[in-house]
Short mmCIF file of C-alpha atoms in Angstrom, two decimals:
data_model
loop_
_atom_site.label_atom_id
_atom_site.label_comp_id
_atom_site.label_asym_id
_atom_site.label_seq_id
_atom_site.Cartn_x
_atom_site.Cartn_y
_atom_site.Cartn_z
CA UNK A 13 -23.22 11.28 -16.73
CA UNK A 14 -23.16 7.55 -17.37
CA UNK A 15 -20.31 5.38 -16.18
CA UNK A 16 -19.28 4.65 -19.78
CA UNK A 17 -18.96 8.38 -20.47
CA UNK A 18 -16.94 8.89 -17.29
CA UNK A 19 -14.68 5.98 -18.16
CA UNK A 20 -14.22 7.31 -21.71
CA UNK A 21 -13.31 10.77 -20.41
CA UNK A 22 -10.96 9.33 -17.79
CA UNK A 23 -9.08 7.11 -20.25
CA UNK A 24 -8.94 9.87 -22.86
CA UNK A 25 -7.74 12.44 -20.32
CA UNK A 26 -4.96 10.18 -19.09
CA UNK A 27 -3.86 9.30 -22.62
CA UNK A 28 -4.08 12.90 -23.81
CA UNK A 29 -2.10 14.17 -20.82
CA UNK A 30 0.57 11.54 -21.44
CA UNK A 31 0.77 12.38 -25.14
CA UNK A 32 0.89 16.15 -24.57
CA UNK A 33 3.54 15.72 -21.88
CA UNK A 34 5.58 13.51 -24.22
CA UNK A 35 5.16 16.05 -27.04
CA UNK A 36 6.20 18.93 -24.81
CA UNK A 37 9.20 16.99 -23.53
CA UNK A 38 10.15 16.09 -27.11
CA UNK A 39 9.82 19.71 -28.16
CA UNK A 40 11.98 20.90 -25.28
CA UNK A 41 14.55 18.21 -25.94
CA UNK A 42 14.65 19.02 -29.65
CA UNK A 43 14.94 22.77 -29.00
CA UNK A 44 17.89 22.37 -26.67
CA UNK A 45 19.46 19.77 -28.90
CA UNK A 46 19.01 21.97 -31.96
CA UNK A 47 20.65 24.93 -30.20
CA UNK A 48 23.51 22.68 -29.20
CA UNK A 49 23.84 21.58 -32.81
CA UNK A 50 23.93 25.20 -34.01
CA UNK A 51 26.59 26.12 -31.45
CA UNK A 52 28.64 23.10 -32.46
CA UNK A 53 28.58 24.28 -36.08
CA UNK A 54 29.60 27.75 -34.98
CA UNK A 55 32.56 26.39 -33.03
CA UNK A 56 33.63 24.38 -36.07
CA UNK A 57 33.45 27.60 -38.11
CA UNK A 58 35.77 29.59 -35.82
CA UNK A 59 38.16 26.65 -35.49
CA UNK A 60 38.42 26.40 -39.28
CA UNK A 61 38.96 30.18 -39.56
CA UNK A 62 41.88 30.33 -37.09
CA UNK A 63 44.62 29.30 -39.58
CA UNK A 64 43.44 31.92 -42.10
CA UNK A 65 43.39 34.67 -39.51
CA UNK A 66 46.85 33.72 -38.26
CA UNK A 67 48.22 33.80 -41.81
CA UNK A 68 46.53 37.16 -42.54
CA UNK A 69 47.97 38.74 -39.38
CA UNK A 70 51.45 37.45 -40.20
CA UNK A 71 51.14 38.96 -43.66
CA UNK A 72 49.88 42.41 -42.58
CA UNK A 73 51.43 42.70 -39.13
CA UNK A 74 48.25 44.04 -37.51
CA UNK A 75 44.43 43.98 -37.68
CA UNK A 76 44.18 47.38 -39.33
CA UNK A 77 43.57 45.84 -42.76
CA UNK A 78 40.32 44.45 -41.44
CA UNK A 79 39.17 47.80 -40.02
CA UNK A 80 39.94 49.54 -43.32
CA UNK A 81 38.37 46.83 -45.51
CA UNK A 82 35.60 44.90 -43.63
CA UNK A 83 35.02 42.69 -46.65
CA UNK A 84 38.34 41.02 -45.86
CA UNK A 85 36.76 39.91 -42.55
CA UNK A 86 33.90 38.26 -44.35
CA UNK A 87 36.25 36.62 -46.84
CA UNK A 88 38.44 35.25 -44.06
CA UNK A 89 35.52 33.93 -42.08
CA UNK A 90 33.59 32.41 -45.00
CA UNK A 91 36.18 31.26 -47.49
CA UNK A 92 39.84 31.82 -48.34
CA UNK A 93 41.42 33.05 -51.53
CA UNK A 94 41.55 29.60 -53.08
CA UNK A 95 37.84 29.24 -52.56
CA UNK A 96 37.30 32.39 -54.66
CA UNK A 97 38.60 30.52 -57.69
CA UNK A 98 35.87 27.90 -57.31
CA UNK A 99 32.47 28.12 -58.90
CA UNK A 100 30.42 30.97 -57.64
CA UNK A 101 27.33 28.76 -57.35
CA UNK A 102 28.88 26.26 -54.96
CA UNK A 103 26.73 25.73 -51.87
CA UNK A 104 28.21 27.36 -48.75
CA UNK A 105 28.90 25.35 -45.57
CA UNK A 106 25.96 24.59 -43.27
CA UNK A 107 27.32 26.87 -40.58
CA UNK A 108 27.11 29.76 -42.99
CA UNK A 109 23.44 28.96 -43.59
CA UNK A 110 22.76 29.22 -39.89
CA UNK A 111 24.48 32.62 -39.66
CA UNK A 112 27.04 31.36 -37.20
CA UNK A 113 29.82 33.65 -38.56
CA UNK A 114 27.66 36.67 -37.77
CA UNK A 115 28.00 35.87 -34.05
CA UNK A 116 31.86 35.84 -34.15
CA UNK A 117 33.88 38.78 -32.83
CA UNK A 118 37.56 39.49 -33.44
CA UNK A 119 39.41 40.94 -30.45
CA UNK A 120 43.01 42.09 -30.25
CA UNK A 121 45.50 40.77 -27.72
CA UNK A 122 44.07 43.07 -25.01
CA UNK A 123 40.46 41.88 -25.68
CA UNK A 124 39.60 45.13 -27.43
CA UNK A 125 37.00 45.01 -30.18
CA UNK A 126 38.37 44.88 -33.73
CA UNK A 127 35.52 43.71 -35.97
CA UNK A 128 32.64 41.29 -36.08
CA UNK A 129 29.60 40.77 -33.85
CA UNK A 130 28.92 44.14 -32.15
CA UNK A 131 26.98 42.67 -29.20
CA UNK A 132 28.11 42.77 -25.62
CA UNK A 133 30.64 40.13 -24.66
CA UNK A 134 28.86 37.77 -22.22
CA UNK A 135 30.44 35.52 -19.63
CA UNK A 136 29.31 32.42 -21.49
CA UNK A 137 31.13 33.39 -24.71
CA UNK A 138 33.48 30.88 -26.34
CA UNK A 139 36.99 32.15 -27.13
CA UNK A 140 39.85 30.81 -29.21
CA UNK A 141 43.34 32.42 -29.14
CA UNK A 142 45.06 33.53 -32.37
CA UNK A 143 48.78 32.83 -32.18
CA UNK A 144 51.56 34.07 -34.43
CA UNK A 145 55.14 33.00 -33.70
CA UNK A 146 54.02 31.66 -30.36
CA UNK A 147 52.46 34.92 -29.20
CA UNK A 148 48.76 35.65 -28.79
CA UNK A 149 47.85 38.43 -31.19
CA UNK A 150 44.11 38.26 -30.92
CA UNK A 151 41.03 36.33 -29.87
CA UNK A 152 38.07 34.89 -31.75
CA UNK A 153 35.01 35.18 -29.53
CA UNK A 154 31.73 33.39 -30.27
CA UNK A 155 28.40 34.40 -28.73
CA UNK A 156 26.52 31.05 -28.47
CA UNK A 157 22.94 30.71 -29.68
CA UNK A 158 20.42 31.27 -26.90
CA UNK A 159 17.41 30.91 -29.18
CA UNK A 160 16.66 30.17 -32.78
CA UNK A 161 16.60 33.50 -34.58
CA UNK A 162 17.90 32.99 -38.09
CA UNK A 163 15.27 32.55 -40.77
CA UNK A 164 16.46 29.18 -42.01
CA UNK A 165 16.78 27.78 -38.53
CA UNK A 166 13.40 29.19 -37.56
CA UNK A 167 11.82 27.57 -40.59
CA UNK A 168 13.36 24.25 -39.69
CA UNK A 169 12.25 24.58 -36.07
CA UNK A 170 8.68 25.45 -37.10
CA UNK A 171 8.59 22.40 -39.37
CA UNK A 172 9.69 20.19 -36.51
CA UNK A 173 7.09 21.75 -34.21
CA UNK A 174 4.34 21.15 -36.74
CA UNK A 175 5.39 17.53 -37.13
CA UNK A 176 5.48 17.07 -33.36
CA UNK A 177 2.03 18.54 -32.75
CA UNK A 178 0.56 16.65 -35.70
CA UNK A 179 1.85 13.46 -34.09
CA UNK A 180 0.36 14.59 -30.76
CA UNK A 181 -3.02 15.25 -32.39
CA UNK A 182 -2.97 11.88 -34.16
CA UNK A 183 -2.02 10.17 -30.90
CA UNK A 184 -4.90 11.88 -29.07
CA UNK A 185 -7.35 10.78 -31.77
CA UNK A 186 -6.01 7.24 -31.51
CA UNK A 187 -6.31 7.43 -27.70
CA UNK A 188 -9.93 8.61 -28.09
CA UNK A 189 -10.70 5.63 -30.33
CA UNK A 190 -9.08 3.22 -27.88
CA UNK A 191 -10.88 4.85 -24.93
CA UNK A 192 -14.21 4.52 -26.72
CA UNK A 193 -13.52 0.86 -27.50
CA UNK A 194 -12.42 0.14 -23.92
CA UNK A 195 -15.47 1.89 -22.47
CA UNK A 196 -17.79 -0.01 -24.78
CA UNK A 197 -16.10 -3.42 -24.50
CA UNK A 198 -15.64 -3.34 -20.73
CA UNK A 199 -18.97 -1.80 -19.79
CA UNK A 200 -21.18 -3.68 -22.23
CA UNK A 201 -21.32 -6.79 -19.98
CA UNK A 202 -21.87 -4.55 -16.95
CA UNK A 203 -24.79 -2.80 -18.67
CA UNK A 204 -26.15 -6.22 -19.57
CA UNK A 205 -25.97 -7.28 -15.91
CA UNK A 206 -27.55 -3.96 -14.85
CA UNK A 207 -30.53 -4.51 -17.18
CA UNK A 208 -30.87 -8.09 -16.00
CA UNK A 209 -30.74 -6.93 -12.37
CA UNK A 210 -33.58 -4.50 -13.09
CA UNK A 211 -35.64 -7.33 -14.54
CA UNK A 212 -34.73 -9.56 -11.59
CA UNK A 213 -35.92 -6.88 -9.18
CA UNK A 214 -39.18 -6.82 -11.12
CA UNK A 215 -39.75 -10.51 -10.43
CA UNK A 216 -38.28 -12.13 -13.56
CA UNK A 217 -36.29 -14.81 -11.73
CA UNK A 218 -35.68 -16.77 -14.93
CA UNK A 219 -33.43 -14.00 -16.30
CA UNK A 220 -29.84 -15.05 -17.03
CA UNK A 221 -26.82 -13.30 -18.58
CA UNK A 222 -24.04 -14.80 -20.74
CA UNK A 223 -20.98 -15.84 -18.74
CA UNK A 224 -18.08 -14.60 -20.88
CA UNK A 225 -14.46 -14.60 -19.73
CA UNK A 226 -12.68 -15.44 -16.51
CA UNK A 227 -12.11 -11.86 -15.34
CA UNK A 228 -14.04 -9.84 -12.77
CA UNK A 229 -16.85 -9.10 -15.24
CA UNK A 230 -17.24 -12.79 -16.01
CA UNK A 231 -17.29 -13.54 -12.28
CA UNK A 232 -19.97 -10.86 -11.84
CA UNK A 233 -22.09 -12.57 -14.52
CA UNK A 234 -21.69 -15.96 -12.84
CA UNK A 235 -22.57 -14.51 -9.45
CA UNK A 236 -25.66 -12.85 -10.93
CA UNK A 237 -26.81 -16.11 -12.49
CA UNK A 238 -26.25 -17.91 -9.19
CA UNK A 239 -28.25 -15.21 -7.39
CA UNK A 240 -31.06 -15.44 -9.94
CA UNK A 241 -31.10 -19.24 -9.61
CA UNK A 242 -31.23 -18.98 -5.81
CA UNK A 243 -34.05 -16.43 -5.91
CA UNK A 244 -35.95 -18.56 -8.42
CA UNK A 245 -35.57 -21.62 -6.21
CA UNK A 246 -36.56 -19.67 -3.11
CA UNK A 247 -39.63 -18.33 -4.86
CA UNK A 248 -40.58 -21.86 -5.90
CA UNK A 249 -40.05 -23.09 -2.34
CA UNK A 250 -42.11 -20.19 -1.00
CA UNK A 251 -45.03 -21.06 -3.26
CA UNK A 252 -44.75 -24.73 -2.37
CA UNK A 253 -44.53 -23.77 1.31
CA UNK A 254 -47.71 -21.71 1.12
CA UNK A 255 -49.50 -24.48 -0.79
CA UNK A 256 -48.36 -27.08 1.77
CA UNK A 257 -49.47 -24.92 4.70
CA UNK A 258 -52.86 -24.44 3.07
CA UNK A 259 -53.12 -28.19 2.48
CA UNK A 260 -52.06 -29.13 6.00
CA UNK A 261 -54.48 -26.65 7.57
CA UNK A 262 -57.40 -27.31 5.25
CA UNK A 263 -57.61 -31.06 5.98
CA UNK A 264 -58.08 -30.95 9.78
CA UNK A 265 -60.19 -27.82 9.54
CA UNK A 266 -62.39 -29.49 6.94
CA UNK A 267 -62.82 -32.55 9.16
CA UNK A 268 -63.62 -30.35 12.16
CA UNK A 269 -66.13 -28.38 10.15
CA UNK A 270 -67.81 -31.52 8.84
CA UNK A 271 -67.92 -33.19 12.26
CA UNK A 272 -69.39 -30.10 13.92
CA UNK A 273 -72.03 -29.71 11.19
CA UNK A 274 -72.98 -33.36 11.52
CA UNK A 275 -73.35 -33.00 15.29
CA UNK A 276 -75.28 -29.75 14.88
CA UNK A 277 -77.69 -31.29 12.35
CA UNK A 278 -78.18 -34.36 14.53
CA UNK A 279 -76.70 -36.67 11.92
CA UNK A 280 -73.98 -37.74 14.34
CA UNK A 281 -74.63 -37.91 18.05
CA UNK A 282 -72.39 -35.93 20.38
CA UNK A 283 -70.58 -38.82 22.00
CA UNK A 284 -67.20 -39.62 23.48
CA UNK A 285 -66.08 -41.02 20.10
CA UNK A 286 -67.11 -37.80 18.33
CA UNK A 287 -65.35 -35.70 20.94
CA UNK A 288 -62.21 -37.86 20.63
CA UNK A 289 -62.28 -37.40 16.84
CA UNK A 290 -62.58 -33.63 17.22
CA UNK A 291 -59.80 -33.53 19.78
CA UNK A 292 -57.56 -35.57 17.49
CA UNK A 293 -57.94 -33.02 14.69
CA UNK A 294 -57.34 -30.13 17.10
CA UNK A 295 -54.20 -31.91 18.31
CA UNK A 296 -53.07 -32.28 14.73
CA UNK A 297 -53.58 -28.55 14.17
CA UNK A 298 -51.77 -27.74 17.40
CA UNK A 299 -48.82 -29.96 16.39
CA UNK A 300 -48.63 -28.31 12.96
CA UNK A 301 -48.72 -24.80 14.40
CA UNK A 302 -46.10 -25.73 16.99
CA UNK A 303 -43.81 -27.17 14.31
CA UNK A 304 -44.28 -24.08 12.15
CA UNK A 305 -43.40 -21.88 15.11
CA UNK A 306 -40.27 -23.90 15.88
CA UNK A 307 -39.23 -23.84 12.24
CA UNK A 308 -39.71 -20.07 12.00
CA UNK A 309 -37.71 -19.51 15.17
CA UNK A 310 -34.86 -21.75 14.07
CA UNK A 311 -34.79 -20.05 10.65
CA UNK A 312 -34.00 -16.72 12.27
CA UNK A 313 -31.93 -18.25 15.10
CA UNK A 314 -34.45 -16.85 17.60
CA UNK A 315 -34.66 -19.99 19.71
CA UNK A 316 -33.08 -19.48 23.08
CA UNK A 317 -29.95 -21.63 23.05
CA UNK A 318 -28.52 -22.07 26.54
CA UNK A 319 -25.38 -23.97 25.72
CA UNK A 320 -23.29 -25.85 28.21
CA UNK A 321 -20.94 -28.82 28.32
CA UNK A 322 -23.10 -31.95 28.31
CA UNK A 323 -22.53 -35.64 27.78
CA UNK A 324 -24.04 -36.48 24.40
CA UNK A 325 -23.93 -40.22 25.14
CA UNK A 326 -26.00 -39.75 28.30
CA UNK A 327 -28.44 -37.50 26.43
CA UNK A 328 -28.95 -40.14 23.71
CA UNK A 329 -29.50 -42.86 26.32
CA UNK A 330 -32.03 -40.71 28.19
CA UNK A 331 -34.09 -39.89 25.07
CA UNK A 332 -34.02 -43.53 23.92
CA UNK A 333 -35.31 -44.69 27.31
CA UNK A 334 -38.13 -42.15 27.37
CA UNK A 335 -39.16 -42.99 23.80
CA UNK A 336 -39.23 -46.75 24.37
CA UNK A 337 -43.04 -46.92 24.87
CA UNK A 338 -43.63 -45.03 21.61
CA UNK A 339 -41.31 -47.42 19.77
CA UNK A 340 -43.05 -50.40 21.35
CA UNK A 341 -46.39 -49.20 19.97
CA UNK A 342 -44.93 -49.52 16.45
CA UNK A 343 -43.14 -52.80 17.23
CA UNK A 344 -39.75 -51.19 16.61
CA UNK A 345 -36.53 -52.19 18.34
CA UNK A 346 -33.84 -49.58 19.05
CA UNK A 347 -30.23 -50.65 19.57
CA UNK A 348 -27.84 -47.99 20.88
CA UNK A 349 -24.06 -48.41 20.66
CA UNK A 350 -22.71 -45.75 22.98
CA UNK A 351 -19.14 -45.25 24.28
CA UNK A 352 -18.49 -45.89 27.96
CA UNK A 353 -16.58 -42.62 28.29
CA UNK A 354 -18.47 -39.31 28.30
CA UNK A 355 -18.71 -37.53 24.93
CA UNK A 356 -18.76 -33.87 25.88
CA UNK A 357 -20.27 -31.34 23.48
CA UNK A 358 -21.07 -27.65 23.99
CA UNK A 359 -24.79 -27.60 23.29
CA UNK A 360 -28.27 -26.79 24.53
CA UNK A 361 -29.64 -29.95 26.26
CA UNK A 362 -33.29 -29.09 25.48
CA UNK A 363 -32.60 -28.53 21.79
CA UNK A 364 -30.55 -31.72 21.53
CA UNK A 365 -33.44 -33.66 23.06
CA UNK A 366 -35.78 -32.01 20.55
CA UNK A 367 -33.41 -33.05 17.75
CA UNK A 368 -33.25 -36.67 18.92
CA UNK A 369 -37.02 -36.74 19.52
CA UNK A 370 -37.69 -35.60 15.96
CA UNK A 371 -35.37 -38.28 14.56
CA UNK A 372 -37.13 -41.02 16.54
CA UNK A 373 -40.55 -39.68 15.59
CA UNK A 374 -39.53 -39.68 11.93
CA UNK A 375 -38.46 -43.33 12.22
CA UNK A 376 -41.71 -44.27 13.98
CA UNK A 377 -43.81 -42.71 11.25
CA UNK A 378 -41.98 -44.05 8.22
CA UNK A 379 -40.46 -47.39 9.32
CA UNK A 380 -42.50 -50.53 8.73
CA UNK A 381 -43.87 -52.21 11.83
CA UNK A 382 -41.55 -54.89 13.21
CA UNK A 383 -38.46 -53.06 11.98
CA UNK A 384 -35.35 -52.07 13.85
CA UNK A 385 -33.34 -48.93 14.55
CA UNK A 386 -29.60 -48.70 15.22
CA UNK A 387 -27.95 -45.64 16.75
CA UNK A 388 -24.18 -45.44 17.03
CA UNK A 389 -22.21 -42.63 18.70
CA UNK A 390 -18.52 -42.56 17.90
CA UNK A 391 -15.49 -40.28 18.20
CA UNK A 392 -12.88 -42.75 16.92
CA UNK A 393 -10.75 -41.20 14.20
CA UNK A 394 -12.44 -37.83 14.71
CA UNK A 395 -10.89 -36.21 17.78
CA UNK A 396 -12.60 -32.86 17.17
CA UNK A 397 -16.17 -34.03 16.63
CA UNK A 398 -18.80 -36.49 17.76
CA UNK A 399 -20.58 -38.52 15.08
CA UNK A 400 -24.07 -39.89 15.72
CA UNK A 401 -25.35 -42.25 13.01
CA UNK A 402 -29.09 -43.11 13.15
CA UNK A 403 -30.25 -45.95 10.88
CA UNK A 404 -33.62 -47.60 10.42
CA UNK A 405 -34.98 -50.47 8.34
CA UNK A 406 -37.25 -50.48 5.30
CA UNK A 407 -38.78 -48.73 3.52
CA UNK A 408 -35.82 -46.86 2.05
CA UNK A 409 -35.55 -43.59 0.14
CA UNK A 410 -34.37 -43.26 -3.45
CA UNK A 411 -30.86 -41.83 -3.69
CA UNK A 412 -31.97 -38.90 -5.86
CA UNK A 413 -34.50 -37.85 -3.20
CA UNK A 414 -32.06 -37.81 -0.27
CA UNK A 415 -30.94 -34.17 -0.68
CA UNK A 416 -34.56 -32.98 -0.42
CA UNK A 417 -35.39 -34.71 2.87
CA UNK A 418 -34.43 -31.61 4.86
CA UNK A 419 -36.72 -29.30 2.81
CA UNK A 420 -39.72 -28.14 4.76
CA UNK A 421 -43.02 -29.93 3.98
CA UNK A 422 -41.18 -32.47 1.82
CA UNK A 423 -42.28 -36.07 2.23
CA UNK A 424 -41.41 -39.01 0.06
CA UNK A 425 -44.31 -40.05 -2.17
CA UNK A 426 -46.05 -43.09 -0.76
CA UNK A 427 -45.78 -41.82 2.80
CA UNK A 428 -47.64 -38.56 2.29
CA UNK A 429 -50.73 -39.57 4.15
CA UNK A 430 -52.23 -38.48 7.40
CA UNK A 431 -52.21 -41.93 8.93
CA UNK A 432 -48.43 -42.24 9.09
CA UNK A 433 -46.80 -39.15 7.60
CA UNK A 434 -46.35 -35.88 9.45
CA UNK A 435 -46.26 -32.36 8.07
CA UNK A 436 -42.73 -32.76 6.73
CA UNK A 437 -41.18 -30.25 9.13
CA UNK A 438 -39.30 -32.52 11.55
CA UNK A 439 -36.09 -32.95 9.54
CA UNK A 440 -36.09 -29.27 8.55
CA UNK A 441 -36.13 -28.35 12.24
CA UNK A 442 -33.37 -30.91 12.88
CA UNK A 443 -31.18 -29.29 10.23
CA UNK A 444 -31.61 -25.82 11.77
CA UNK A 445 -30.80 -27.08 15.27
CA UNK A 446 -27.64 -28.88 14.08
CA UNK A 447 -26.48 -25.80 12.15
CA UNK A 448 -27.07 -23.63 15.22
CA UNK A 449 -24.57 -25.88 17.02
CA UNK A 450 -21.99 -25.48 14.19
CA UNK A 451 -22.59 -29.08 13.14
CA UNK A 452 -23.55 -30.95 9.99
CA UNK A 453 -26.42 -33.30 9.17
CA UNK A 454 -26.78 -35.48 6.09
CA UNK A 455 -28.95 -38.31 4.81
CA UNK A 456 -27.85 -41.53 3.13
CA UNK A 457 -29.03 -45.06 2.44
CA UNK A 458 -29.02 -47.32 5.50
CA UNK A 459 -27.40 -50.75 5.59
CA UNK A 460 -30.66 -51.93 7.21
CA UNK A 461 -32.62 -51.04 4.08
CA UNK A 462 -34.04 -47.76 5.27
CA UNK A 463 -32.69 -44.27 5.96
CA UNK A 464 -29.42 -43.28 7.67
CA UNK A 465 -29.08 -39.83 9.26
CA UNK A 466 -25.54 -38.77 10.25
CA UNK A 467 -25.02 -35.88 12.66
CA UNK A 468 -21.62 -34.32 13.32
CA UNK A 469 -21.22 -32.03 16.34
CA UNK A 470 -17.96 -30.37 17.49
CA UNK A 471 -16.64 -31.61 20.79
CA UNK A 472 -16.44 -29.21 23.70
CA UNK A 473 -13.06 -27.55 24.12
CA UNK A 474 -11.11 -28.29 27.27
CA UNK A 475 -11.83 -25.74 29.95
CA UNK A 476 -14.83 -24.33 28.05
#
């Protein structure tokens, strides 16, 4: 059973139960109210008959005239002598139509039966005294209606029941129509998302659904579109990643293959220069494989992080000192502005050195010879974090390309060459290391004309 069918049945069942319950309650209320109305009419009948009975008893001196002539009882209960002079076709009172007078019993002063309703006198009977000259000479007893029995009343009750159940049936049909509309209107977007999800699972990452409304269904559509966009982007990155790996591996392997063939064919002599060239390409392959391994490990957080409280300022100074010869080879000057007080962070010293090494290597590869680098470590105005800003001189990076610098294998056009550019994995590894330390890394334009990398790391908590 589909979810739309289940929703339709659920809504219809709830509405139908509510309507039937309301109809039953209305029927019960009407039945009791109608019986109360009938009993009220009967009480009015006996109250109106009391003066006539009192006058008749005063005239005859006893109730024997009623036993001898029962028609006098009917005349006294229904109409008096003056009423006999009226037109015979005059409509009787409503209480007469209900048969209320047939449920009235006349009792003498000792509650002995005289005439009237022959049924047993129940405890719930209604009695009215008949007084003549201040003395009770009899009682009018009314047996109240317990159910609708008279033909006219039954006909009226059946008409009311038919009207009630017709309204119930119409309400159920209306509830069914509303339930069908609700099931269709609410579940149509969900079915649309379900079909789109099936297509997405089949590899159609360009599939999108209309984003209608601000409710949960609209939010579901927006989340689906965001998921599809993410999967589409990831698929594009995966294809680019595989193409970049193939490119990075094919170049050194091609050179190795050509060099070895030339040596084998005797075209190039096996000399120290040839061996150095081969070793250079093997080193390039080894560096690429090592970077790929580091990137894969940082992607799944599999690198062993042995965190401890360390002085970030001392770590920066140590890496800068060790990298000085490499910077000198490229005629680059590094200026470090470090605080005199320790800047304690909870981090892995080896991974922080790898992070700083990658940043310096990136500057060496892409900064013009004779340029300068400025590193500034600061905690002023940020008591909960340490901010390391690394800037270098020209060439710079276009603003629209800055967000992509941390994508793996991405290199700015113009630097994508084997002489200066790397594999494009250094900054991607830097991003993963910073995120593993609950920090942030971002790229911006440097005031020196090149690139500025800002790293934010949380300071170590006291006593940690």
